[in-house]
PDB file of C-alpha atoms in Angstrom:
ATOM      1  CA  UNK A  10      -2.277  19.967 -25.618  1.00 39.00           C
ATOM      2  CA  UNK A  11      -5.804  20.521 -23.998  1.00 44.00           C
ATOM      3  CA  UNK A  12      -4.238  23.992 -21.498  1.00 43.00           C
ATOM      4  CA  UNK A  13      -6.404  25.230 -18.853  1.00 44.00           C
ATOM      5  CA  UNK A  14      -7.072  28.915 -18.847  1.00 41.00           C
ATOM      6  CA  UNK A  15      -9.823  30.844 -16.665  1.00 41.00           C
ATOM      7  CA  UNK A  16     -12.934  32.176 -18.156  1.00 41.00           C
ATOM      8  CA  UNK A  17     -13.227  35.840 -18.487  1.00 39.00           C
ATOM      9  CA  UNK A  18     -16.769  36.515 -19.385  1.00 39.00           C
ATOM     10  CA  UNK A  19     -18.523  39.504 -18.273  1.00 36.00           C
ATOM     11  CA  UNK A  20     -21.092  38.265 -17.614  1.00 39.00           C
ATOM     12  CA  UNK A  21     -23.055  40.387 -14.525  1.00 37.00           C
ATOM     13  CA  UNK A  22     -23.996  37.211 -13.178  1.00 44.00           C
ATOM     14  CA  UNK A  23     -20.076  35.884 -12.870  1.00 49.00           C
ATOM     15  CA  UNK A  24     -19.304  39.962 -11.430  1.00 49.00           C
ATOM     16  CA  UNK A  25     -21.957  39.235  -8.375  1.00 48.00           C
ATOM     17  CA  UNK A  26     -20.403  35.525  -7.872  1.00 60.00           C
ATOM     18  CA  UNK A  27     -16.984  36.880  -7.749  1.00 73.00           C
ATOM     19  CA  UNK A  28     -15.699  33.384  -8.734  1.00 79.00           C
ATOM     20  CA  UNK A  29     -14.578  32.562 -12.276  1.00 83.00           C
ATOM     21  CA  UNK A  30     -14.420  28.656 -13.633  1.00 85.00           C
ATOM     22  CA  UNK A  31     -11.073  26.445 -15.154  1.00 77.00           C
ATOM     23  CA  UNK A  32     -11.757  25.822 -18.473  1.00 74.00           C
ATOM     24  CA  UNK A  33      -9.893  24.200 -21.322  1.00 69.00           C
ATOM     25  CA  UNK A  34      -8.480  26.227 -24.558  1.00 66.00           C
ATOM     26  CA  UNK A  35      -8.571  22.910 -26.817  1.00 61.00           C
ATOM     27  CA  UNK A  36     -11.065  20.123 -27.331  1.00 63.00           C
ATOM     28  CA  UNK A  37     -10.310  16.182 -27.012  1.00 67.00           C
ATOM     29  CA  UNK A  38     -11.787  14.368 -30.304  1.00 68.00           C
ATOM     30  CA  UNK A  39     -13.992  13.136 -30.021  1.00 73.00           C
ATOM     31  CA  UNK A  40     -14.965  15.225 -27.400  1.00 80.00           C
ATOM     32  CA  UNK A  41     -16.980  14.776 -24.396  1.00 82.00           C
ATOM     33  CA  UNK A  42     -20.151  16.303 -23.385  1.00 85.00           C
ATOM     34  CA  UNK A  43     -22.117  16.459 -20.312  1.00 88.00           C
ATOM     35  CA  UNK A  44     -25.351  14.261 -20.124  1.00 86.00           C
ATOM     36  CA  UNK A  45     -27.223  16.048 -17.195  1.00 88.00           C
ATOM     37  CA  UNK A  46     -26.526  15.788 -13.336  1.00 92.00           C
ATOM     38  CA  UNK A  47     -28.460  15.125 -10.153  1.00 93.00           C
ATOM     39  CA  UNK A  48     -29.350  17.290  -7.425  1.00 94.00           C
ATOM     40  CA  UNK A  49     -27.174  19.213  -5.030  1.00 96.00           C
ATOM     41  CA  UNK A  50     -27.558  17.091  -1.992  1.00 97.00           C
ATOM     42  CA  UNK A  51     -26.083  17.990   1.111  1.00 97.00           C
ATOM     43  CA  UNK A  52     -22.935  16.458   2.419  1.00 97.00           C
ATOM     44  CA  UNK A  53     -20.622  16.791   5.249  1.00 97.00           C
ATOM     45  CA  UNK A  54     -16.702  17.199   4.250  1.00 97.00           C
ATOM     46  CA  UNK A  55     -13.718  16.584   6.692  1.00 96.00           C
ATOM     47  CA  UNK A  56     -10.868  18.957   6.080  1.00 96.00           C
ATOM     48  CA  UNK A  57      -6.958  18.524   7.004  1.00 96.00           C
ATOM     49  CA  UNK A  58      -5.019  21.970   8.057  1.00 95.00           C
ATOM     50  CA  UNK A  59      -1.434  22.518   8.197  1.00 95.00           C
ATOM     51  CA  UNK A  60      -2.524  25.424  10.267  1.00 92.00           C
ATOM     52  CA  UNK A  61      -4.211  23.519  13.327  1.00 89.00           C
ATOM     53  CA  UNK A  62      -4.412  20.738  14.595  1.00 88.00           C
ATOM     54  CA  UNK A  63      -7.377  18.326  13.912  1.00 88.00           C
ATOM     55  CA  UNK A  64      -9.903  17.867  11.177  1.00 93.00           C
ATOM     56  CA  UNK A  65     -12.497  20.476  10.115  1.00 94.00           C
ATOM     57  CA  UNK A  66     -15.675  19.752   9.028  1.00 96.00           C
ATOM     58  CA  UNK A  67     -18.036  21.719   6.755  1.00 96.00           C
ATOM     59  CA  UNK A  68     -21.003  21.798   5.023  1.00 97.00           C
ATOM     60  CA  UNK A  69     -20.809  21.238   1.731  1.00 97.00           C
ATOM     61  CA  UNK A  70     -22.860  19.985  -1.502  1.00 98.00           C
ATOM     62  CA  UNK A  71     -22.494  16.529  -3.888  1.00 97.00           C
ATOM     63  CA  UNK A  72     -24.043  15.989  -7.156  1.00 95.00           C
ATOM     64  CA  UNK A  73     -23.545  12.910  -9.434  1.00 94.00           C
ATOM     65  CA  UNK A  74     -22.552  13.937 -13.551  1.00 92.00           C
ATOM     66  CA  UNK A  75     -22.655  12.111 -16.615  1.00 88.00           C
ATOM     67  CA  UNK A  76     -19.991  12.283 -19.159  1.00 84.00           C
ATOM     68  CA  UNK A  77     -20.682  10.866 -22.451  1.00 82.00           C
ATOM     69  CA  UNK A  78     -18.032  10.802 -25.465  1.00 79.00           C
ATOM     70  CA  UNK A  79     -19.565  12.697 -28.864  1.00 74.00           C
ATOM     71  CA  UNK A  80     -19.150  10.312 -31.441  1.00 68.00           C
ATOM     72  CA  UNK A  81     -18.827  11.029 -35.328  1.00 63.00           C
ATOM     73  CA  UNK A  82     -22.352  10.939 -37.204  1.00 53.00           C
ATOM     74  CA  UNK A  83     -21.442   7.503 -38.436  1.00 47.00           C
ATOM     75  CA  UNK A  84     -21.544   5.785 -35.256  1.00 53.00           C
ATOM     76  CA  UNK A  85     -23.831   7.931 -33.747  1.00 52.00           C
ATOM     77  CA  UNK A  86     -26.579   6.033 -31.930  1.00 54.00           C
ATOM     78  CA  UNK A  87     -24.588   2.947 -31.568  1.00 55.00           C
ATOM     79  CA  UNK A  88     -23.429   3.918 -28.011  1.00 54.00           C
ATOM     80  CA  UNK A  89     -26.121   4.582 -25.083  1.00 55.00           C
ATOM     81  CA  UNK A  90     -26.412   8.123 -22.923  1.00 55.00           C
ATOM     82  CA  UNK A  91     -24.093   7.059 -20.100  1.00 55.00           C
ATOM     83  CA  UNK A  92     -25.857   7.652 -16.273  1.00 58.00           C
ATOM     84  CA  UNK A  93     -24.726  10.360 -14.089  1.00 59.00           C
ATOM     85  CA  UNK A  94     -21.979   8.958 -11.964  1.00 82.00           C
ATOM     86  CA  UNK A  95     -19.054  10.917 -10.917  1.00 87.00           C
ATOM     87  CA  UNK A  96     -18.959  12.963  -7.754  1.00 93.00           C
ATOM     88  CA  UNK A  97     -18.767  16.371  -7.994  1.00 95.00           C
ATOM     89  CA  UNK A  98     -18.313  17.881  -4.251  1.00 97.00           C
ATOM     90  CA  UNK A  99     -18.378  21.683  -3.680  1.00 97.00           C
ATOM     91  CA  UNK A 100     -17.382  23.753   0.143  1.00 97.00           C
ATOM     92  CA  UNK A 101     -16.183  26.549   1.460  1.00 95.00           C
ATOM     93  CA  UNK A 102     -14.028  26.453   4.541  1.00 95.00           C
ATOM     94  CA  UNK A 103     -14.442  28.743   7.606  1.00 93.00           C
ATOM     95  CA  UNK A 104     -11.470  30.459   5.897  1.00 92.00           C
ATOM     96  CA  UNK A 105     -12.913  31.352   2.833  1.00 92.00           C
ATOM     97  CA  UNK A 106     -11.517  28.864   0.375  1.00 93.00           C
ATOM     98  CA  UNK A 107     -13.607  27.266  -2.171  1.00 94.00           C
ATOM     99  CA  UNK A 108     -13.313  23.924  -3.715  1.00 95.00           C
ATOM    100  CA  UNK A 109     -15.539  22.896  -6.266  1.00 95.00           C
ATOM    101  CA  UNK A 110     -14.139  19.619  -8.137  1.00 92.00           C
ATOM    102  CA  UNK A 111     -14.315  16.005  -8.526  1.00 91.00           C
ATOM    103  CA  UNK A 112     -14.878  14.231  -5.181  1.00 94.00           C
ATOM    104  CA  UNK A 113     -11.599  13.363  -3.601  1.00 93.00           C
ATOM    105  CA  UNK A 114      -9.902  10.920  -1.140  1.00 93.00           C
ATOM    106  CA  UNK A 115      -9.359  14.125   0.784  1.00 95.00           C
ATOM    107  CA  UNK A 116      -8.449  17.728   1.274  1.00 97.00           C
ATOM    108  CA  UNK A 117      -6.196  19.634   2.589  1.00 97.00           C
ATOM    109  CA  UNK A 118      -6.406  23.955   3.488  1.00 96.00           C
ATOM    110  CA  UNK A 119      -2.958  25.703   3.745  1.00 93.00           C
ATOM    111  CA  UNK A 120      -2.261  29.393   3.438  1.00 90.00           C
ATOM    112  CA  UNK A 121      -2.394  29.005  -0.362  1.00 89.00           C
ATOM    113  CA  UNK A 122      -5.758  27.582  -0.526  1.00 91.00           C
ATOM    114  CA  UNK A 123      -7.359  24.081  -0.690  1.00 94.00           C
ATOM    115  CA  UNK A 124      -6.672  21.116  -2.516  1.00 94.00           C
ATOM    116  CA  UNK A 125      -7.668  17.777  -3.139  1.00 94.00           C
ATOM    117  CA  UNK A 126      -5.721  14.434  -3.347  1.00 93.00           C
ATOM    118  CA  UNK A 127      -6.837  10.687  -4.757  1.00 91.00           C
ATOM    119  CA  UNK A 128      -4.004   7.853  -3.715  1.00 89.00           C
ATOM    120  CA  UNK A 129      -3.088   5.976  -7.131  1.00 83.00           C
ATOM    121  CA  UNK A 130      -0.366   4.466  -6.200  1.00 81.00           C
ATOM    122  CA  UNK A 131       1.124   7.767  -5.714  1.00 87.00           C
ATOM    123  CA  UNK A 132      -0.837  11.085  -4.314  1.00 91.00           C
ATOM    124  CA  UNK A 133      -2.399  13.067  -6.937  1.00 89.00           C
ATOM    125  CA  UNK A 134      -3.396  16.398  -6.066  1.00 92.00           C
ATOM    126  CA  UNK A 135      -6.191  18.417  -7.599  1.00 91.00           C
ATOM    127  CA  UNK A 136      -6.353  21.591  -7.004  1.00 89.00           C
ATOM    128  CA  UNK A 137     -10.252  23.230  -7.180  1.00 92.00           C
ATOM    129  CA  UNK A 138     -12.148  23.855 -10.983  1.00 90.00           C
ATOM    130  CA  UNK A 139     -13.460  27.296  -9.710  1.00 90.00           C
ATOM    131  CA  UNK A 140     -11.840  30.242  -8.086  1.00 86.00           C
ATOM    132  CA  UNK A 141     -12.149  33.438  -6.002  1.00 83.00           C
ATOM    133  CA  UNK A 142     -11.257  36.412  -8.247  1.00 77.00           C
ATOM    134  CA  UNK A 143      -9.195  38.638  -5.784  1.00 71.00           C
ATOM    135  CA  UNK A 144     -11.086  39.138  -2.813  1.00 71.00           C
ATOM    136  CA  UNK A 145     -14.713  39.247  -3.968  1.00 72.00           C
ATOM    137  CA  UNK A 146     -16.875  37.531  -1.601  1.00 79.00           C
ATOM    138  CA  UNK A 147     -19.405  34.575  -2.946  1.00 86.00           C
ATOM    139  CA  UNK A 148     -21.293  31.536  -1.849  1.00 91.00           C
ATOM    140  CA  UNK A 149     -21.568  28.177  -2.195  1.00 94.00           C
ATOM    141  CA  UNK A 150     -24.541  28.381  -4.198  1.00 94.00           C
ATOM    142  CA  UNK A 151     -23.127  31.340  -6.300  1.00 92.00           C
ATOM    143  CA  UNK A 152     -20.344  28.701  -6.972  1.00 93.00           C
ATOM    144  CA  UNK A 153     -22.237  25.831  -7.794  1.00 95.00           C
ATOM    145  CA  UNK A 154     -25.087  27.712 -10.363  1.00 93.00           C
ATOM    146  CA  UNK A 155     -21.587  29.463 -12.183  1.00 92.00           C
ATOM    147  CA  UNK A 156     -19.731  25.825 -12.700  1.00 93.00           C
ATOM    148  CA  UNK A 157     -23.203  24.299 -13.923  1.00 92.00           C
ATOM    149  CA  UNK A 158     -23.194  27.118 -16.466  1.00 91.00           C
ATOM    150  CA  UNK A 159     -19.633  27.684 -17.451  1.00 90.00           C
ATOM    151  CA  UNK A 160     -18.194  24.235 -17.548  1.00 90.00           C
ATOM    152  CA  UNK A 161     -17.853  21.928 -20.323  1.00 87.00           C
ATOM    153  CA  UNK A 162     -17.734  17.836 -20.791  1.00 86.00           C
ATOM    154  CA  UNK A 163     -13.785  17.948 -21.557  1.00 83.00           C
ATOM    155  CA  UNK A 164     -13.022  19.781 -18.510  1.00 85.00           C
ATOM    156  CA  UNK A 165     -14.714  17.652 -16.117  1.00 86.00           C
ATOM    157  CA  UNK A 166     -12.834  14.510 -17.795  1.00 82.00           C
ATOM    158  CA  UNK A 167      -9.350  16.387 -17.636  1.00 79.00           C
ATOM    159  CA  UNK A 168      -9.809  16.600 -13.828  1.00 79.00           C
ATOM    160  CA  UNK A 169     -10.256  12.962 -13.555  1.00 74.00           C
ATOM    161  CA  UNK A 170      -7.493  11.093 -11.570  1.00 61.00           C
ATOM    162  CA  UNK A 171      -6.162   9.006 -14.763  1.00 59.00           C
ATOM    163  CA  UNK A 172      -5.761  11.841 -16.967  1.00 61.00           C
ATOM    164  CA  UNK A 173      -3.008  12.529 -18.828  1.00 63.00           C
ATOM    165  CA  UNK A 174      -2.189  15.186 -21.683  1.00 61.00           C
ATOM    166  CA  UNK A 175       0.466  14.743 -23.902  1.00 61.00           C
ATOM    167  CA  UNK A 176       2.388  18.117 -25.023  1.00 54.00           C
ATOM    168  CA  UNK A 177       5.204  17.219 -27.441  1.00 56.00           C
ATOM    169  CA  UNK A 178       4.792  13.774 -26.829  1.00 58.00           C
ATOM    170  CA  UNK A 179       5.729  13.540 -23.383  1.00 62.00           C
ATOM    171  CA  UNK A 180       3.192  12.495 -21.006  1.00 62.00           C
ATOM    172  CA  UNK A 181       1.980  14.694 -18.274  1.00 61.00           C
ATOM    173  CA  UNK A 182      -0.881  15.613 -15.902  1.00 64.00           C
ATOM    174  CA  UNK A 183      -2.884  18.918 -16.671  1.00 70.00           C
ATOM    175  CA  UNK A 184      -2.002  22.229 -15.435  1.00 67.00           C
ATOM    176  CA  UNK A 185      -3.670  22.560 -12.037  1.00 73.00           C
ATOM    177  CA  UNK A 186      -3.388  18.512 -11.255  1.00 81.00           C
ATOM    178  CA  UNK A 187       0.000  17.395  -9.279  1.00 86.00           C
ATOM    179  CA  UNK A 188       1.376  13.947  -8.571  1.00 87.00           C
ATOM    180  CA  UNK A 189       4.402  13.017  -6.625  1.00 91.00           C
ATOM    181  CA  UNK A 190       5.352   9.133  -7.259  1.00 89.00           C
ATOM    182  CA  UNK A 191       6.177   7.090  -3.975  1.00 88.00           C
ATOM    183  CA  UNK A 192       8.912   4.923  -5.962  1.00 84.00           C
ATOM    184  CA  UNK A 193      11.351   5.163  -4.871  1.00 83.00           C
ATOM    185  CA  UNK A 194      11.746   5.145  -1.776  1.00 85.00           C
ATOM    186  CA  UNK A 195       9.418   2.833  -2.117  1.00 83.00           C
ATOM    187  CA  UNK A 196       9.760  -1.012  -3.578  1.00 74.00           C
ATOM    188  CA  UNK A 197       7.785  -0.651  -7.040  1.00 74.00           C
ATOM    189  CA  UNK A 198       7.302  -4.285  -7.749  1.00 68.00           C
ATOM    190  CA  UNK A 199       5.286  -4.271  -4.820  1.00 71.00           C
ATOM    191  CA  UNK A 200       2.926  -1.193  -5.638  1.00 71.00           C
ATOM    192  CA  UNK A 201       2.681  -2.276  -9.123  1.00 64.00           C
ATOM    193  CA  UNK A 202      -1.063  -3.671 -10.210  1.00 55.00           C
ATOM    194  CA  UNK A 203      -0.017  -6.789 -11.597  1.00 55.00           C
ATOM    195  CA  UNK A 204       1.867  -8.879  -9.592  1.00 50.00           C
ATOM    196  CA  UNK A 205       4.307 -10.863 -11.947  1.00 49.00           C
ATOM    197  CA  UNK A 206       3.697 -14.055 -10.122  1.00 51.00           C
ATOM    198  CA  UNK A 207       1.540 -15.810  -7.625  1.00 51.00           C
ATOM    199  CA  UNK A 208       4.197 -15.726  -4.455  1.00 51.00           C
ATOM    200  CA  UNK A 209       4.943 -11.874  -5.280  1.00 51.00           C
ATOM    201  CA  UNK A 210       4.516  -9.228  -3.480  1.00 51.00           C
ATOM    202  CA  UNK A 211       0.998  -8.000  -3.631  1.00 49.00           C
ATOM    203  CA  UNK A 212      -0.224  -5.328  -6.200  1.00 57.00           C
ATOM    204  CA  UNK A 213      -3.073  -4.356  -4.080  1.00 74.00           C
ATOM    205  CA  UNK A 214      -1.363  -1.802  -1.489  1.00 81.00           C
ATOM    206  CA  UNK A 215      -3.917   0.639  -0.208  1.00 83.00           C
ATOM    207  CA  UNK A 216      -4.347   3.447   1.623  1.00 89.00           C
ATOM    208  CA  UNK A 217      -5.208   2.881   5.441  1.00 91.00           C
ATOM    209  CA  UNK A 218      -4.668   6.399   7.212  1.00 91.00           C
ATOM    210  CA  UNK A 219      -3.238   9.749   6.455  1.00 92.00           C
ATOM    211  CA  UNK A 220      -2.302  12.412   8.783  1.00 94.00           C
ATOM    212  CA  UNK A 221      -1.304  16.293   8.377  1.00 95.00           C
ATOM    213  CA  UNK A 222       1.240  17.662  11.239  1.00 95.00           C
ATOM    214  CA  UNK A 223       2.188  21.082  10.106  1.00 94.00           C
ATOM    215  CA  UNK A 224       3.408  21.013   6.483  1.00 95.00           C
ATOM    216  CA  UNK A 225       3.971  17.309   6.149  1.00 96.00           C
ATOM    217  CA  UNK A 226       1.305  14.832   5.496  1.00 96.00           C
ATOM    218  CA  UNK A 227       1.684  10.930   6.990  1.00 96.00           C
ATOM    219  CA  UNK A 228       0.557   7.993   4.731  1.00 94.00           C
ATOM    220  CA  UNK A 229      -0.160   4.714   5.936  1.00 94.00           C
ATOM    221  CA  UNK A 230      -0.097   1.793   3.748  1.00 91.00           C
ATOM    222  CA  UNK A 231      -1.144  -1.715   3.734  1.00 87.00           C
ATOM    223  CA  UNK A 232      -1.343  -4.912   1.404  1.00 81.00           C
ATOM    224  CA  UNK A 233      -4.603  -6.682   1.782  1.00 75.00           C
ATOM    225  CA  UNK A 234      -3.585 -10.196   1.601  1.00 68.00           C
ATOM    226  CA  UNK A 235       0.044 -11.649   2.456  1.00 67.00           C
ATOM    227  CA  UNK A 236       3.169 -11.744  -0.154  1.00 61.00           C
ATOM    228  CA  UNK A 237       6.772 -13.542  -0.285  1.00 54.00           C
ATOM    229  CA  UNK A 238       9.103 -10.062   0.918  1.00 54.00           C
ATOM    230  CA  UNK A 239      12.657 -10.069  -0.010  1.00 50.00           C
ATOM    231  CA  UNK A 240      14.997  -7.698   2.168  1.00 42.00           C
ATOM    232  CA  UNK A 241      15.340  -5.010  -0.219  1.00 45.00           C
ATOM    233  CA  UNK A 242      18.156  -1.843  -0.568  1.00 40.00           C
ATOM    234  CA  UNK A 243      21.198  -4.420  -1.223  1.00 35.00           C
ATOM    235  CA  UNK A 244      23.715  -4.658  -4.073  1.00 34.00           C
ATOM    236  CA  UNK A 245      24.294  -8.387  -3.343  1.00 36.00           C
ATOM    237  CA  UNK A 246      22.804 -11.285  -1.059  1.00 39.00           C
ATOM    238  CA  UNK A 247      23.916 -14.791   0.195  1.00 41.00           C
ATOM    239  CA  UNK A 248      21.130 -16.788   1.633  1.00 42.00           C
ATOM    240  CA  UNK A 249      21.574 -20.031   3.611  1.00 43.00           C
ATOM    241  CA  UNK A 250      19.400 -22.395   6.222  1.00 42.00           C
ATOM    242  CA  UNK A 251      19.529 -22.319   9.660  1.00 44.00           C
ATOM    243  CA  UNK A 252      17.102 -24.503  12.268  1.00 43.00           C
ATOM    244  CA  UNK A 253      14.894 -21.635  13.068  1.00 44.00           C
ATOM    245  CA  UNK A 254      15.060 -19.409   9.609  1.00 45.00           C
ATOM    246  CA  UNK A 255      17.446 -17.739   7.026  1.00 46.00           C
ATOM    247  CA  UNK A 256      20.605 -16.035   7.239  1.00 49.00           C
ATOM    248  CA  UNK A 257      21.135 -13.490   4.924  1.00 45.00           C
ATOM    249  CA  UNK A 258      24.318 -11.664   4.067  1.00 46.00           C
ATOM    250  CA  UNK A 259      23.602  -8.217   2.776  1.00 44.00           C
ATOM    251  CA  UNK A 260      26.508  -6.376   1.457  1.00 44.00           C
ATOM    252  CA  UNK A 261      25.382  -2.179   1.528  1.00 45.00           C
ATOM    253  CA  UNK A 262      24.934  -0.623  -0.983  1.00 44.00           C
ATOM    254  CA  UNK A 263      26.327   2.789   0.277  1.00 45.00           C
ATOM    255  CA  UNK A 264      28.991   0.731   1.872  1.00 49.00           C
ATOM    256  CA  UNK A 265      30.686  -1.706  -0.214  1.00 50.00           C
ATOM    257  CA  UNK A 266      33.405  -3.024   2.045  1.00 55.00           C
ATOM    258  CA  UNK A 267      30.829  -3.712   4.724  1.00 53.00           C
ATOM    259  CA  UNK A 268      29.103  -7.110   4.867  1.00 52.00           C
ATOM    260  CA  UNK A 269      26.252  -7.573   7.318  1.00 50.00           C
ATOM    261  CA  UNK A 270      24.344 -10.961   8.197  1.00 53.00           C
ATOM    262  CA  UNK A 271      21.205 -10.933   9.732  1.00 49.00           C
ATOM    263  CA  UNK A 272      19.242 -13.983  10.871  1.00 49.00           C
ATOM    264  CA  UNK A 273      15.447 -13.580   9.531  1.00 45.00           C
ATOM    265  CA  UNK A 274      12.463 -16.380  10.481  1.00 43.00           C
ATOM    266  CA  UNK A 275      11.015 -18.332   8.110  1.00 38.00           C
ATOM    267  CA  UNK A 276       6.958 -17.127   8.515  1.00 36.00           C
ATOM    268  CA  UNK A 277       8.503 -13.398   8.308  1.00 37.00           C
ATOM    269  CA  UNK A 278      10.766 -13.996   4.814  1.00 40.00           C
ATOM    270  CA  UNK A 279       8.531 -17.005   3.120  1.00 38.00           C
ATOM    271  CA  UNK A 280       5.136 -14.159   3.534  1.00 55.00           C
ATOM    272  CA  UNK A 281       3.857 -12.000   4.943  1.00 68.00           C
ATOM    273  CA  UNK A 282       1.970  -8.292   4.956  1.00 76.00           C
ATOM    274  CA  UNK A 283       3.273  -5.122   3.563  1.00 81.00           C
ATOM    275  CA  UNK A 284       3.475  -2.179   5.574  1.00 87.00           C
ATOM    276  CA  UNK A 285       4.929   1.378   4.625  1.00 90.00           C
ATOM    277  CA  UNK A 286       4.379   4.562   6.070  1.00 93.00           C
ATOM    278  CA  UNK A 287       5.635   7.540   3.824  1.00 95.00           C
ATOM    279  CA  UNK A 288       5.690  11.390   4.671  1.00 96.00           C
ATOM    280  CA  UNK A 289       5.040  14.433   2.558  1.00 96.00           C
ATOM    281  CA  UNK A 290       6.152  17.990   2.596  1.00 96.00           C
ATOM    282  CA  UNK A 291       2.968  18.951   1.594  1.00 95.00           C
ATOM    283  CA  UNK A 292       4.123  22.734  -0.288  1.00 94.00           C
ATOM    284  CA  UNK A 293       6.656  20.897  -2.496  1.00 93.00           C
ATOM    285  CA  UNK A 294       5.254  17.886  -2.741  1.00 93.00           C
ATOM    286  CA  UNK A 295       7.740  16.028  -2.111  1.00 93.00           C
ATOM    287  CA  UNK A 296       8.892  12.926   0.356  1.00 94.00           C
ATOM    288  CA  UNK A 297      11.015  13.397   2.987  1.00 94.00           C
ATOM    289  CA  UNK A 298      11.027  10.190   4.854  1.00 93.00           C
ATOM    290  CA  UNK A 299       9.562   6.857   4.461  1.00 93.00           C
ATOM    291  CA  UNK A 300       9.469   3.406   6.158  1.00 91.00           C
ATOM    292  CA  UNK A 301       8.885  -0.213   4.786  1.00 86.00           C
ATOM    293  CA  UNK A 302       8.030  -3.043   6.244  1.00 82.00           C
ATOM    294  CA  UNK A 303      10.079  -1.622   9.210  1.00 81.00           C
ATOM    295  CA  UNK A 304      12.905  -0.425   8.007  1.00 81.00           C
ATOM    296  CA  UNK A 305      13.924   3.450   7.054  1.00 83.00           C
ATOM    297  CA  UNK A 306      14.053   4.008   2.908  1.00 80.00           C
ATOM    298  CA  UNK A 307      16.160   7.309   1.237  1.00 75.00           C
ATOM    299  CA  UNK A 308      13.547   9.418  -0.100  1.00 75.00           C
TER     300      UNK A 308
END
């Protein structure tokens, strides 16, 4: 299982930077190396608090890296130097934290530092490849010379979004990468990829806003194109035609006994677009609420 441990050189150079870089024990095999980088452009980065209101934005720096896989001696050649093309963003807030990682869908600053987060279907949250050692002070360009130095090609590919280790043959993220799954509450035939069918719900839900309030964060979600919706969160259903739509008998599933019927019109059941809003306690991770297509879903 590639671990991630921090470095502990000596180095004087690390001592002055007061920053040490996440690196990993093992080695993928092949493993991957880094082909070179571009310049340190630049770049302005918008910041979510859950201790004030509003975004924050800082200066920061993006560079583009290449990652190409070693092969074994008898294939070597066959495969081309790939060309730098994965975001690496670095900042430090007005509080002091540091991020230096792969560029994100966003980032959030609490009392316990920053971290980023990519929507896959689910939030993953990254937290940042170098950090403060105790309370040395450093700078962003301390930061960024220290991670060009220190970090390695199978590091940089752990980080990535789709990465998954597997210790003891169970699958899971790496150490300092989080993901909390948004089915259920959630309808997961709808947030799969692949729709199963042409009239199914659509597979291409995406990510159209996000707010922090305090210690939860908002998601807002949208399908890009229309799908057939079913009314979901029943045990059992009776359809049948009326002049202007469908009445549907739903019998609960928390309450068994109970049948209700509910009249809904045809352009709203035969298709239309999928809309969920889900919240986040943003500490654990976890959701606390969510909302689909109008109507309230147990967490």
């Amino acid at each position: 299982m590639p671990s991630l441990v921090a470095t502990n050189t000596a180095a004087q150079s690390d001592k002055e930077a007061g920053v040490t870089v996440w690196k990993t024990k093992k080695h993928f095999r092949p493993p991957n190396s880094i082909s070179g980088h571009s310049e340190w452009k630049p770049v302005t980065i918008e910041i979510h608090s859950t201790m004030q209101a509003g975004v924050v934005r800082v200066e920061g720096k993006r560079s583009l890296w290449g990652l190409e896989v070693v092969w074994p001696l008898a294939v070597k050649g066959i495969f081309a130097p790939s060309t730098p093309k994965d975001p690496v963003v670095g900042f430090i807030t007005p509080r002091g934290n540091i991020w230096v990682g792969r560029e994100k869908h966003f980032y959030i600053e609490s009392s316990a530092g920053v971290v980023g987060a990519d929507y896959e279907n689910g939030i993953v949250w990254f937290e940042s490849m170098v950090a403060r050692k105790g309370q040395d002070k450093t700078t962003l360009d301390d930061c960024l010379r220290l991670f060009e130095r220190e970090i390695d090609g199978d590091t940089l590919e752990l980080f990535s979004s789709d990465m998954w280790v597997a210790p003891n043959g169970k699958l899971t993220l790496c150490p300092l990468v989080h993901f909390t799954g948004l089915c259920p509450p959630l309808d997961p035939e709808i947030l799969r990829d692949d729709p199963p069918a042409p009239d199914s719900p659509p597979g291409d839900v995406h990510l159209t806003g996000f707010q922090v309030t305090g210690n939860t964060l908002r998601l807002d979600l949208r399908s890009r194109r229309d799908g057939l919706f079913l009314l979901k969160g029943a045990m059992e259903t009776k359809e049948s035609l009326s002049s202007t739509g469908i009445v549907v008998q739903i019998r609960a599933a928390n309450r068994p006994s109970e049948i209700l019927t509910m009249k809904v019109p045809f352009s709203r059941r035969t298709r239309g677009q999928y809309v969920a809003s889900v919240w986040i306690d943003i500490p654990s991770k976890t959701v606390t609420k969510a909302e689909e297509n109008g109507r309230f879903m147990e967490p």
